[in-house]
Short mmCIF file of C-alpha atoms in Angstrom, two decimals:
data_model
loop_
_atom_site.label_atom_id
_atom_site.label_comp_id
_atom_site.label_asym_id
_atom_site.label_seq_id
_atom_site.Cartn_x
_atom_site.Cartn_y
_atom_site.Cartn_z
CA MET A 1 -32.28 -3.74 30.35
CA PRO A 2 -28.49 -2.41 29.10
CA THR A 3 -25.98 -2.37 31.59
CA ASP A 4 -23.20 0.36 32.54
CA VAL A 5 -20.88 -1.02 29.68
CA ASP A 6 -23.60 -1.42 26.68
CA ARG A 7 -24.26 2.36 27.31
CA LEU A 8 -20.32 3.21 27.28
CA SER A 9 -20.09 1.19 24.07
CA GLU A 10 -22.84 2.94 22.40
CA ARG A 11 -21.75 5.96 23.36
CA ALA A 12 -18.21 5.55 22.36
CA ASN A 13 -19.50 4.07 19.15
CA GLU A 14 -21.53 7.36 18.71
CA LEU A 15 -18.63 9.75 19.30
CA ILE A 16 -16.38 7.58 16.51
CA ALA A 17 -19.19 7.93 14.08
CA ARG A 18 -19.52 11.62 14.45
CA SER A 19 -15.70 12.22 14.48
CA ARG A 20 -15.72 10.11 10.92
CA ALA A 21 -18.48 12.50 10.11
CA GLN A 22 -16.67 15.44 10.96
CA ARG A 23 -13.50 14.76 9.23
CA PRO A 24 -13.79 13.54 5.44
CA GLU A 25 -11.70 10.44 5.07
CA THR A 26 -8.32 11.34 3.20
CA ALA A 27 -6.35 9.31 0.85
CA LEU A 28 -3.93 8.36 3.37
CA ASP A 29 -6.84 6.94 5.37
CA GLN A 30 -8.45 4.97 2.30
CA LYS A 31 -4.89 3.32 1.57
CA GLN A 32 -4.66 2.33 5.36
CA ARG A 33 -7.98 0.96 5.73
CA ARG A 34 -7.54 -0.87 2.04
CA ARG A 35 -4.34 -2.31 3.78
CA ARG A 36 -6.00 -3.27 6.78
CA GLU A 37 -8.70 -5.04 5.36
CA ALA A 38 -6.70 -6.62 2.69
CA GLU A 39 -4.03 -7.95 5.34
CA ILE A 40 -7.25 -9.12 7.73
CA GLY A 41 -8.50 -11.08 4.62
CA ALA A 42 -5.07 -12.86 3.92
CA ARG A 43 -4.85 -13.96 7.60
CA ILE A 44 -8.57 -15.27 7.82
CA GLY A 45 -7.73 -16.97 4.46
CA ARG A 46 -4.70 -18.42 5.93
CA ILE A 47 -6.29 -19.71 9.18
CA ALA A 48 -9.19 -21.18 7.26
CA ALA A 49 -6.91 -23.28 4.88
CA ALA A 50 -4.84 -24.57 7.93
CA ASP A 51 -7.62 -25.40 10.04
CA ALA A 52 -9.37 -27.07 6.68
CA LEU A 53 -6.18 -29.05 6.08
CA ILE A 54 -6.19 -30.22 9.77
CA VAL A 55 -9.57 -31.16 10.00
CA VAL A 56 -9.21 -32.97 6.53
CA GLY A 57 -6.41 -35.09 8.14
CA ALA A 58 -8.07 -35.82 11.29
CA ILE A 59 -11.31 -37.35 9.39
CA VAL A 60 -8.82 -39.15 6.94
CA ALA A 61 -6.74 -40.53 9.92
CA GLY A 62 -10.14 -41.60 11.95
CA TYR A 63 -11.19 -43.39 8.35
CA MET A 64 -8.15 -45.36 8.42
CA SER A 65 -8.05 -46.37 12.23
CA THR A 66 -10.28 -49.08 13.23
CA ASN A 67 -10.91 -47.25 16.53
CA GLY A 68 -11.29 -43.75 14.83
CA ILE A 69 -8.92 -40.87 16.29
CA GLY A 70 -10.30 -41.49 19.88
CA MET A 71 -10.67 -38.57 22.64
CA GLY A 72 -6.72 -38.27 22.72
CA GLY A 73 -6.61 -37.62 18.83
CA ALA A 74 -9.51 -34.91 19.19
CA LEU A 75 -7.97 -33.23 21.66
CA LEU A 76 -4.80 -32.81 19.95
CA VAL A 77 -6.89 -31.99 16.78
CA MET A 78 -7.99 -28.92 18.74
CA ALA A 79 -5.02 -28.04 20.20
CA LEU A 80 -3.27 -28.14 16.36
CA LEU A 81 -6.53 -25.65 15.33
CA VAL A 82 -5.84 -23.35 18.41
CA VAL A 83 -1.62 -23.28 17.50
CA ALA A 84 -2.61 -22.73 13.77
CA THR A 85 -5.17 -19.76 14.69
CA LEU A 86 -2.77 -18.06 16.76
CA VAL A 87 0.51 -18.34 14.70
CA LEU A 88 -1.07 -17.32 11.54
CA ALA A 89 -2.83 -14.44 13.29
CA VAL A 90 -0.05 -13.14 15.21
CA PHE A 91 3.06 -13.77 12.61
CA PRO A 92 3.38 -11.30 9.73
CA LEU A 93 1.93 -12.49 6.26
CA SER A 94 5.64 -11.87 4.52
CA SER A 95 8.87 -10.46 5.09
CA PRO A 96 9.47 -6.85 3.25
CA PRO A 97 11.25 -6.56 0.28
CA THR A 98 14.50 -5.78 0.43
CA PRO A 99 16.44 -2.43 -1.16
CA GLU A 100 18.59 -5.18 -3.25
CA SER A 101 15.54 -6.74 -4.62
CA LEU A 102 13.83 -3.57 -6.09
CA ALA A 103 16.25 -3.78 -8.94
CA GLU A 104 14.49 -7.14 -9.90
CA VAL A 105 11.03 -6.40 -9.70
CA PRO A 106 8.79 -5.46 -12.98
CA LEU A 107 7.86 -2.01 -13.90
CA LYS A 108 4.40 -2.28 -12.99
CA ALA A 109 4.86 -4.08 -9.36
CA LEU A 110 7.69 -1.66 -8.40
CA PRO A 111 5.74 1.16 -7.21
CA LEU A 112 3.72 -1.35 -4.64
CA THR A 113 6.61 -3.29 -3.72
CA THR A 114 8.71 -0.27 -3.02
CA GLU A 115 5.85 1.42 -0.71
CA ARG A 116 5.97 -2.28 1.15
CA TRP A 117 9.48 -1.55 1.66
CA LEU A 118 9.09 2.27 2.56
CA GLU A 119 6.52 1.14 5.04
CA ALA A 120 8.44 -1.19 6.73
CA GLN A 121 11.04 1.48 7.48
CA ARG A 122 8.62 3.95 8.80
CA PRO A 123 8.87 3.08 12.55
CA ALA A 124 12.77 3.58 12.71
CA LEU A 125 12.30 7.24 11.06
CA PRO A 126 11.49 10.35 12.56
CA ALA A 127 8.59 11.19 13.64
CA PRO A 128 8.20 14.50 11.21
CA MET A 129 8.88 12.18 8.53
CA ARG A 130 6.52 9.99 8.80
CA SER A 131 3.99 12.24 7.22
CA LEU A 132 6.28 12.41 4.13
CA VAL A 133 6.60 8.83 4.05
CA ASP A 134 2.84 8.11 4.22
CA SER A 135 2.58 11.03 1.27
CA ILE A 136 5.05 9.12 -0.72
CA GLY A 137 2.69 5.82 -0.11
CA VAL A 138 0.03 7.48 -1.33
CA ARG A 139 1.65 8.88 -4.71
CA LEU A 140 2.89 5.14 -4.91
CA GLU A 141 -0.55 4.25 -5.14
CA THR A 142 -1.81 6.57 -7.55
CA LEU A 143 1.26 5.93 -9.81
CA ALA A 144 1.10 2.13 -9.90
CA PRO A 145 -2.15 1.94 -12.35
CA GLN A 146 -0.35 4.16 -14.90
CA LEU A 147 2.99 1.73 -15.27
CA ALA A 148 0.73 -1.40 -16.30
CA MET A 149 1.04 -0.15 -19.71
CA LEU A 150 4.24 1.28 -19.94
CA ASP A 151 7.29 -0.14 -21.62
CA GLU A 152 9.96 -1.02 -19.72
CA ARG A 153 12.25 0.39 -22.16
CA GLU A 154 10.31 4.11 -22.41
CA PRO A 155 12.72 7.00 -21.09
CA ALA A 156 9.69 7.17 -18.57
CA ALA A 157 10.09 3.63 -17.30
CA PHE A 158 14.01 4.20 -16.92
CA GLU A 159 13.33 7.38 -14.85
CA VAL A 160 10.85 6.00 -12.85
CA ARG A 161 12.84 3.10 -11.87
CA LYS A 162 15.98 5.23 -11.10
CA LEU A 163 13.80 7.37 -8.84
CA ILE A 164 11.69 4.88 -6.67
CA GLY A 165 14.09 1.67 -6.62
CA GLU A 166 17.27 3.31 -6.53
CA GLN A 167 17.25 6.80 -5.47
CA LEU A 168 14.71 6.53 -2.57
CA PRO A 169 16.43 3.60 -0.84
CA GLU A 170 19.28 5.00 -1.19
CA LEU A 171 18.24 7.96 0.69
CA VAL A 172 16.67 6.35 3.28
CA LYS A 173 19.63 4.04 3.70
CA GLY A 174 22.08 6.74 3.77
CA TYR A 175 20.34 8.21 6.68
CA GLN A 176 19.85 5.23 8.71
CA ARG A 177 23.53 4.90 8.42
CA VAL A 178 24.16 7.82 10.61
CA PRO A 179 24.65 7.32 13.97
CA GLU A 180 21.61 8.83 15.76
CA PRO A 181 23.10 11.00 17.95
CA LEU A 182 24.79 12.92 14.97
CA ARG A 183 21.67 12.83 12.86
CA THR A 184 20.77 16.36 14.82
CA LEU A 185 24.28 17.95 14.51
CA GLU A 186 24.41 20.64 11.54
CA ARG A 187 26.96 20.20 8.52
CA ASN A 188 27.29 21.90 5.70
CA GLY A 189 24.45 24.03 6.69
CA LEU A 190 21.78 21.39 7.45
CA THR A 191 21.64 18.18 9.64
CA PRO A 192 20.92 14.52 8.58
CA ASP A 193 17.05 14.79 9.57
CA GLN A 194 16.79 17.88 7.43
CA GLN A 195 18.60 16.66 4.42
CA LEU A 196 16.36 13.37 4.75
CA ALA A 197 13.53 15.80 5.15
CA LYS A 198 14.59 17.68 2.32
CA GLY A 199 15.09 14.65 0.23
CA LEU A 200 11.66 12.78 0.89
CA GLN A 201 9.96 15.99 -0.14
CA THR A 202 11.88 16.28 -3.36
CA ILE A 203 10.87 12.60 -4.16
CA ASP A 204 7.68 13.33 -3.19
CA ASP A 205 7.43 16.03 -5.76
CA GLU A 206 8.86 14.18 -8.75
CA ILE A 207 6.52 11.18 -8.36
CA ALA A 208 3.79 13.69 -8.54
CA ASP A 209 5.23 15.30 -11.51
CA MET A 210 5.85 11.87 -13.23
CA THR A 211 2.37 11.06 -12.40
CA ALA A 212 1.19 13.97 -13.98
CA GLN A 213 3.65 13.65 -17.25
CA ILE A 214 2.42 9.82 -17.69
CA ALA A 215 -1.04 10.64 -17.28
CA GLN A 216 -0.70 13.40 -19.90
CA GLY A 217 -0.51 11.01 -23.00
CA ASP A 218 -4.11 9.52 -21.79
CA LEU A 219 -5.57 12.78 -21.16
CA ASP A 220 -4.32 14.11 -24.65
CA ALA A 221 -5.67 10.78 -26.14
CA LEU A 222 -8.94 11.18 -24.52
CA ALA A 223 -9.12 14.91 -25.70
CA THR A 224 -8.19 14.05 -29.06
CA ARG A 225 -11.03 11.13 -29.27
CA GLY A 226 -13.66 13.22 -27.93
CA ARG A 227 -13.17 16.14 -30.58
CA PHE A 228 -13.06 13.57 -33.34
CA LEU A 229 -16.36 12.02 -31.86
CA GLU A 230 -17.68 16.02 -32.05
CA ILE A 231 -16.49 16.38 -35.43
CA LYS A 232 -17.84 13.29 -36.62
CA TYR A 233 -21.24 13.15 -34.98
CA GLY A 234 -21.53 16.67 -33.20
CA ASP A 235 -23.52 18.17 -36.13
CA ASP A 236 -25.41 14.93 -37.13
CA THR A 237 -28.99 15.38 -35.59
CA THR A 238 -30.65 13.12 -37.80
CA PRO A 239 -31.48 9.94 -35.75
CA ARG A 240 -29.43 6.70 -37.28
CA GLN A 241 -31.27 3.52 -37.72
CA LEU A 242 -29.54 0.29 -36.67
CA HIS A 243 -30.11 -2.46 -39.30
#
C-alpha cells in the first residue's frame, strides 16, 4: 500500500513532468543539462577508477601475504573506498582556466575554454548580468564547431581570438577590480554595472555576427554544390545503370 511519502513523491514527479511539457527546453537548458550529465559521468568515472585501484591493490596485497589482509585490512579497504568516493564526488573536477592561459589555448578549443572561465566568474557578477553570461555561453558553444576548420592565420581567427580571448576577460576583470560600493555610482553617464551590461551585450552580439559570417562560407559552398547538382542531374530523367 503506498504511503503518504510515496503519494507526495508521485505528485511531485507529475508536476515536474507537466512543467517540462509546458515549457520547451531552451538552448541554455540544453547546455546546462549536457554540462550536468558530463560532470556526473566524469565523477562516476573517477570514482570507479579509484575504487577499482583500491580493490586491485587489496587483492594483490592479499596474495602476497600468507595470512591475507585480515579483518583489519578489510576494514581499511572499506574506509579507503568510502573516503575516495566522498572526496572525488565533492571536490571539483578541475580548476577553471585563467585569463592569461586563454592566450595559449588552440583556436578550436578557445570558445569552450573561455566558457569555462566565464562560468566560474558568474557567481561574482550581479544577478541581472547572469542572463547575458548564459547567452554568451550558448553562443560560444555554437561557435566552437565552426572554428575546428578555421586556419589560425586567417583574419577571422584573429578577430575571434581577440574578442573572446582578450576583450571579454578584460571587460569582466576590469569590472571586478571596481570596489563593490562604487559599482552603482554613475560616472560619465553610466555606472560600472551599466558599463558591464553594455559591454557583455556588445560581445554577445559580436559573437553572433562572427558565427553568422563564418557560417556564410559553408552556406555559400552548400548552395554552390546544390546548383551544380541541379545543373548536372536536374534535367536528366533517364535512370542511370550502374556497371
